[in-house]
GROMACS .gro file of C-alpha atoms in nm:
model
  206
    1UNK     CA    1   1.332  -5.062   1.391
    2UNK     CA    2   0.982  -4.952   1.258
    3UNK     CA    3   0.988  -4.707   1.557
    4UNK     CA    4   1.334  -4.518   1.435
    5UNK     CA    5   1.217  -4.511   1.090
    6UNK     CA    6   0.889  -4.330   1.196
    7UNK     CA    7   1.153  -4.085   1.406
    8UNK     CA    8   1.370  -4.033   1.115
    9UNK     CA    9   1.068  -3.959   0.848
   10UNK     CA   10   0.937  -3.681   1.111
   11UNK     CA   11   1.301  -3.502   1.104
   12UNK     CA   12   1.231  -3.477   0.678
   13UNK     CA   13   0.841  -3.404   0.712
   14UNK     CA   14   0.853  -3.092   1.005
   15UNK     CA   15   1.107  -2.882   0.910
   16UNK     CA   16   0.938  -2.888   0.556
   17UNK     CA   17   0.575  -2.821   0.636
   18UNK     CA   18   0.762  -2.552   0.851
   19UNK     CA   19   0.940  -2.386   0.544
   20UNK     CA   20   0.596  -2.409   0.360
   21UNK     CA   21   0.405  -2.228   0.663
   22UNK     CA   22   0.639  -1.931   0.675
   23UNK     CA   23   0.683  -1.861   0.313
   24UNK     CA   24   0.471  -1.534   0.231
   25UNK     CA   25   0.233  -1.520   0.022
   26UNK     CA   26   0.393  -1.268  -0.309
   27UNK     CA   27   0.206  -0.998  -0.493
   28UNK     CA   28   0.217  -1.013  -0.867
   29UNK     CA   29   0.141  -0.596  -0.852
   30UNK     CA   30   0.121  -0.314  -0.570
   31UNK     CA   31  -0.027  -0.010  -0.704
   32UNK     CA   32   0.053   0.283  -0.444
   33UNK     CA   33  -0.142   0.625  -0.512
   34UNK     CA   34   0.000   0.890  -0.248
   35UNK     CA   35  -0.280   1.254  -0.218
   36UNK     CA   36  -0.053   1.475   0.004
   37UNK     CA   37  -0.337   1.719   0.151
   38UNK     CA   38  -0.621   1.577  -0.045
   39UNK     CA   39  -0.887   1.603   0.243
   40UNK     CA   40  -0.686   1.645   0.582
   41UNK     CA   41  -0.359   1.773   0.666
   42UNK     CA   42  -0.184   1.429   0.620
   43UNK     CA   43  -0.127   1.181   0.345
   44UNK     CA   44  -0.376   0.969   0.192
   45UNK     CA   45  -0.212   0.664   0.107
   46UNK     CA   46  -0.433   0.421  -0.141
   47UNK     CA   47  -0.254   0.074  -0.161
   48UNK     CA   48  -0.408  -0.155  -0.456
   49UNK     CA   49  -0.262  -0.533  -0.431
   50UNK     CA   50  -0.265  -0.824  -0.667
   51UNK     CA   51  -0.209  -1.189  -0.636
   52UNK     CA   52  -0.096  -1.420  -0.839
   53UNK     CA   53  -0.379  -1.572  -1.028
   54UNK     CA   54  -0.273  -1.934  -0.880
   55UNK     CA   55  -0.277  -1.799  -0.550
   56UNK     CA   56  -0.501  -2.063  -0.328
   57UNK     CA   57  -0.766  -1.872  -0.157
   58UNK     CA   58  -0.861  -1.758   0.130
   59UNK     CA   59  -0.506  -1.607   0.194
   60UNK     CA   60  -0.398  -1.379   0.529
   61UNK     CA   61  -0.171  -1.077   0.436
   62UNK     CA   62   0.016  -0.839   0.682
   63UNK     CA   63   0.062  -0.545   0.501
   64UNK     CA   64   0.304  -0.277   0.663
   65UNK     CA   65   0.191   0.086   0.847
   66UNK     CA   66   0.425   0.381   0.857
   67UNK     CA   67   0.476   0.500   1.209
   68UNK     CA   68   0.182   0.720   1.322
   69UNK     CA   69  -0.051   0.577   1.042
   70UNK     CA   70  -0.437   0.630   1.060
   71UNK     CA   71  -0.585   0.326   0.931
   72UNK     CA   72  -0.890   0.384   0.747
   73UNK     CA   73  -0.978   0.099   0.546
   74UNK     CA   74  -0.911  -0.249   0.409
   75UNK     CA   75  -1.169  -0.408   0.144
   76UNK     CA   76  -1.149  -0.677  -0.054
   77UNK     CA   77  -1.213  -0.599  -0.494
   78UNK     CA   78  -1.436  -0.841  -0.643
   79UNK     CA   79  -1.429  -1.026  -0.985
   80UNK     CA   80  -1.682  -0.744  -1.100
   81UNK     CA   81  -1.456  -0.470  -0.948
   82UNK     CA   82  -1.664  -0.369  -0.650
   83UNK     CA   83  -1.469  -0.264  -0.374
   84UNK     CA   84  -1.606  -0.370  -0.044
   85UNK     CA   85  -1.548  -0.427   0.329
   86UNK     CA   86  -1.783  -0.661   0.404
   87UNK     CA   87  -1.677  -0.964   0.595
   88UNK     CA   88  -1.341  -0.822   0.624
   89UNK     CA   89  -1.173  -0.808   1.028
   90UNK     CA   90  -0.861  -0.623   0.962
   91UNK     CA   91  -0.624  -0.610   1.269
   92UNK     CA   92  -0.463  -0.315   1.332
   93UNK     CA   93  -0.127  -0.351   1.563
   94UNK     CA   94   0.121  -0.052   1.592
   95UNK     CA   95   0.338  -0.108   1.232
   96UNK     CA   96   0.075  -0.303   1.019
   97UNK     CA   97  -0.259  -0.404   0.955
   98UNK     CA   98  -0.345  -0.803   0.911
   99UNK     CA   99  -0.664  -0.943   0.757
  100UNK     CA  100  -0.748  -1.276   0.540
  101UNK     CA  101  -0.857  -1.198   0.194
  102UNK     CA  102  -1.112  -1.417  -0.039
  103UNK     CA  103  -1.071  -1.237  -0.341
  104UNK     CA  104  -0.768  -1.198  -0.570
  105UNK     CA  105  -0.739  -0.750  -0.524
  106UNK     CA  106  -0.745  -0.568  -0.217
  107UNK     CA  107  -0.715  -0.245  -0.152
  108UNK     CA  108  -0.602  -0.062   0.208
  109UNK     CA  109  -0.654   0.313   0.306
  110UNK     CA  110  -0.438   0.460   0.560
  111UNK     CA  111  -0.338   0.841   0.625
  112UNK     CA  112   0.025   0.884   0.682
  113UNK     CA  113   0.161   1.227   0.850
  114UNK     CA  114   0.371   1.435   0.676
  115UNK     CA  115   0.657   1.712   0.835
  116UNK     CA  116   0.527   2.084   0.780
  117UNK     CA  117   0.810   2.337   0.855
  118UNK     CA  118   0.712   2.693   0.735
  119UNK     CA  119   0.583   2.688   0.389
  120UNK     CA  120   0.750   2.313   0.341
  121UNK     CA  121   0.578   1.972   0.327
  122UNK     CA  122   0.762   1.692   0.339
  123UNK     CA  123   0.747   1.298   0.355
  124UNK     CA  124   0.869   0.976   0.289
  125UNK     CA  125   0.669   0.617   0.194
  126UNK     CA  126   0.894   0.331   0.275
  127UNK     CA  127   0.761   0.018   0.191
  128UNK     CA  128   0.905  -0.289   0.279
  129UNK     CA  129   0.768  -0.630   0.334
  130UNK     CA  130   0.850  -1.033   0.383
  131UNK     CA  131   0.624  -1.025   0.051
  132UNK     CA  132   0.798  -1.029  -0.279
  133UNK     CA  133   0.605  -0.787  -0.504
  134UNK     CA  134   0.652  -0.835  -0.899
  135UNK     CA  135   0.549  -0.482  -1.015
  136UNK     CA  136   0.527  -0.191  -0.769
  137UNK     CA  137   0.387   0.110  -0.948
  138UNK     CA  138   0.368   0.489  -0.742
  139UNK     CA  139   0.160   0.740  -0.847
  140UNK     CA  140   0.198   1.093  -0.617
  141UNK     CA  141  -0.137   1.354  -0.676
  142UNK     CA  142   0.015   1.666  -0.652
  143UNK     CA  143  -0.202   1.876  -0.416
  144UNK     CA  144  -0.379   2.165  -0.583
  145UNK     CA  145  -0.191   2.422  -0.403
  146UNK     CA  146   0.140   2.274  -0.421
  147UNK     CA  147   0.453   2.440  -0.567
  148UNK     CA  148   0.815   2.311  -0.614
  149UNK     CA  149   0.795   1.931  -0.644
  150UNK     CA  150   1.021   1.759  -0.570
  151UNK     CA  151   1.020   1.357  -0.612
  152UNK     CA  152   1.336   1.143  -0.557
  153UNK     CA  153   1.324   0.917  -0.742
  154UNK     CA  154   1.261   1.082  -1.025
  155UNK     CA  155   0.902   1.033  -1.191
  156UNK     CA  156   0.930   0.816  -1.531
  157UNK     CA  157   0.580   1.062  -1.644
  158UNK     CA  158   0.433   1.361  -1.489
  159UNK     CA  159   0.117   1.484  -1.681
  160UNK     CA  160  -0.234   1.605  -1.591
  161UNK     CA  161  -0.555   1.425  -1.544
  162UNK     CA  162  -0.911   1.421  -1.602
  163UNK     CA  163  -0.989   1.587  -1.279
  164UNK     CA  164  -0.740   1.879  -1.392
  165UNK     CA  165  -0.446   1.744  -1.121
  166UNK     CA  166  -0.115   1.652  -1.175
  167UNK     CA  167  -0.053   1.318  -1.144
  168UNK     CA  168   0.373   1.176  -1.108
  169UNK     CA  169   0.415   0.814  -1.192
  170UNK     CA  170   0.766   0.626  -1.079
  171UNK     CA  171   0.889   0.347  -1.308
  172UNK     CA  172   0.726   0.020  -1.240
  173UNK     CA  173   0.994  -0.206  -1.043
  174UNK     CA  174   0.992  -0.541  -0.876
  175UNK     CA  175   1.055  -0.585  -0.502
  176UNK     CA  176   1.221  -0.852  -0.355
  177UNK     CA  177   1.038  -0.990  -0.002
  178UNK     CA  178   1.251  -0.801   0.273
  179UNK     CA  179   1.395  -0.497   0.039
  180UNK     CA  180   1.325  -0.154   0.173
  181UNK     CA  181   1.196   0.098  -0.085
  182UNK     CA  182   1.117   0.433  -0.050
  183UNK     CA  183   1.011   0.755  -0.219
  184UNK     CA  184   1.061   1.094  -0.093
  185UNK     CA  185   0.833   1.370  -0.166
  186UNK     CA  186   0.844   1.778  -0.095
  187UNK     CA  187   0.668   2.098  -0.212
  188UNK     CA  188   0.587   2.429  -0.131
  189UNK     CA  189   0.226   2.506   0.019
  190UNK     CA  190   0.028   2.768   0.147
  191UNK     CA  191  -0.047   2.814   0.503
  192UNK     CA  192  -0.283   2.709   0.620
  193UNK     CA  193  -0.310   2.409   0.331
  194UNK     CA  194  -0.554   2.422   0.066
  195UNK     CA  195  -0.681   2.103   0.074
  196UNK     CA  196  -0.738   1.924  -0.274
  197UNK     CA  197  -1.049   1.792  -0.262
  198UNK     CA  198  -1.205   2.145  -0.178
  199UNK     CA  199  -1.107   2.189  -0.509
  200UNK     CA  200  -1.259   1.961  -0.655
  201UNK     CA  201  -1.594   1.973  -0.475
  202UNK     CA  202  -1.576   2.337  -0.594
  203UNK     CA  203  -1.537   2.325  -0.929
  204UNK     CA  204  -1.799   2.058  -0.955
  205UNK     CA  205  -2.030   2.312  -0.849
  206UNK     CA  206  -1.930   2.594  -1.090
   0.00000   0.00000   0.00000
């Protein structure tokens, strides 16, 4: 008898501890920053991510790459706001990178390509992930050279910033774990591309 009850209390206890080992850990804000031709002939993609403040650390996150992604970085953002890779062993596979995190922010870096047909420039960042994000905020840097944006969907603000650039920023939306969202970007450039951060570098030096 004491042997069936033992039985029966595994069927209740395994599939539970199951349930608990498979449920993903959410985001309580994603803050995506897109620079289409900022220093290569691709997109750099800046992902910022937040946990919830409850969140028991450390944690592991798989966060999803776009087909054809260069991954460049993935850093951990302290209590003080340093951003650093130390101690971090991302795994890259062929769709997304994996790492554990000790902090509450991370940020990853990846270049994403882009379709150039004539004068066009075109792209799409889907994002869509078994974690449920709260507040998923886009930001697009329109390159310096770019002409004829066009943003679907359409930009809650577009106005410049303090480096002179234009800077498009989507209304802030939750994201259910498993929901696909995505944001599709054109414009007119030059060819070959006038990269932004040329730009940049110089009119620092004027």
């Amino acid at each position: 008898m004491k042997r069936t009850l033992f039985y029966l209390l595994l069927l209740f206890i395994v599939p539970t501890s199951l349930v608990q080992a498979q449920t993903a850990v959410p985001l309580e804000s994603l803050d995506v920053e897109l620079w289409p031709d900022y220093d290569q002939e691709a997109v750099l993609v800046l992902l910022t991510g937040t946990l919830p403040a409850n969140t028991a650390l450390p944690v592991t996150l798989t966060i999803p790459l776009p087909t054809g992604a260069d991954f460049n970085v993935a850093a951990r953002i302290t209590a003080d706001n340093t951003m650093t890779d130390q101690g971090m062993t991302p795994e890259v596979s062929a769709n997304a990178v994996t790492f554990e995190l000790t902090e509450q922010r991370f940020r990853v870096e990846y270049y994403q390509p882009y379709t150039a047909a004539d004068n066009q420039h075109s792209f799409t960042f889907a994002w869509q992930s078994n974690m449920p994000v709260a507040a998923l905020t886009v930001t697009i840097q329109q390159p310096i050279a770019a002409t004829n944006m066009s943003i679907v969907p359409t930009p809650a603000t577009a106005s410049p910033g303090q480096d002179g650039l234009t800077y498009h920023v989507l209304t802030t939306q939750p994201v259910p774990a498993g929901e696909a969202f995505n944001v599709q970007i054109g414009y007119t450039m030059s060819s070959p591309p006038q990269l932004t951060e040329t730009f940049l570098e110089s009119s620092a030096s004027d």
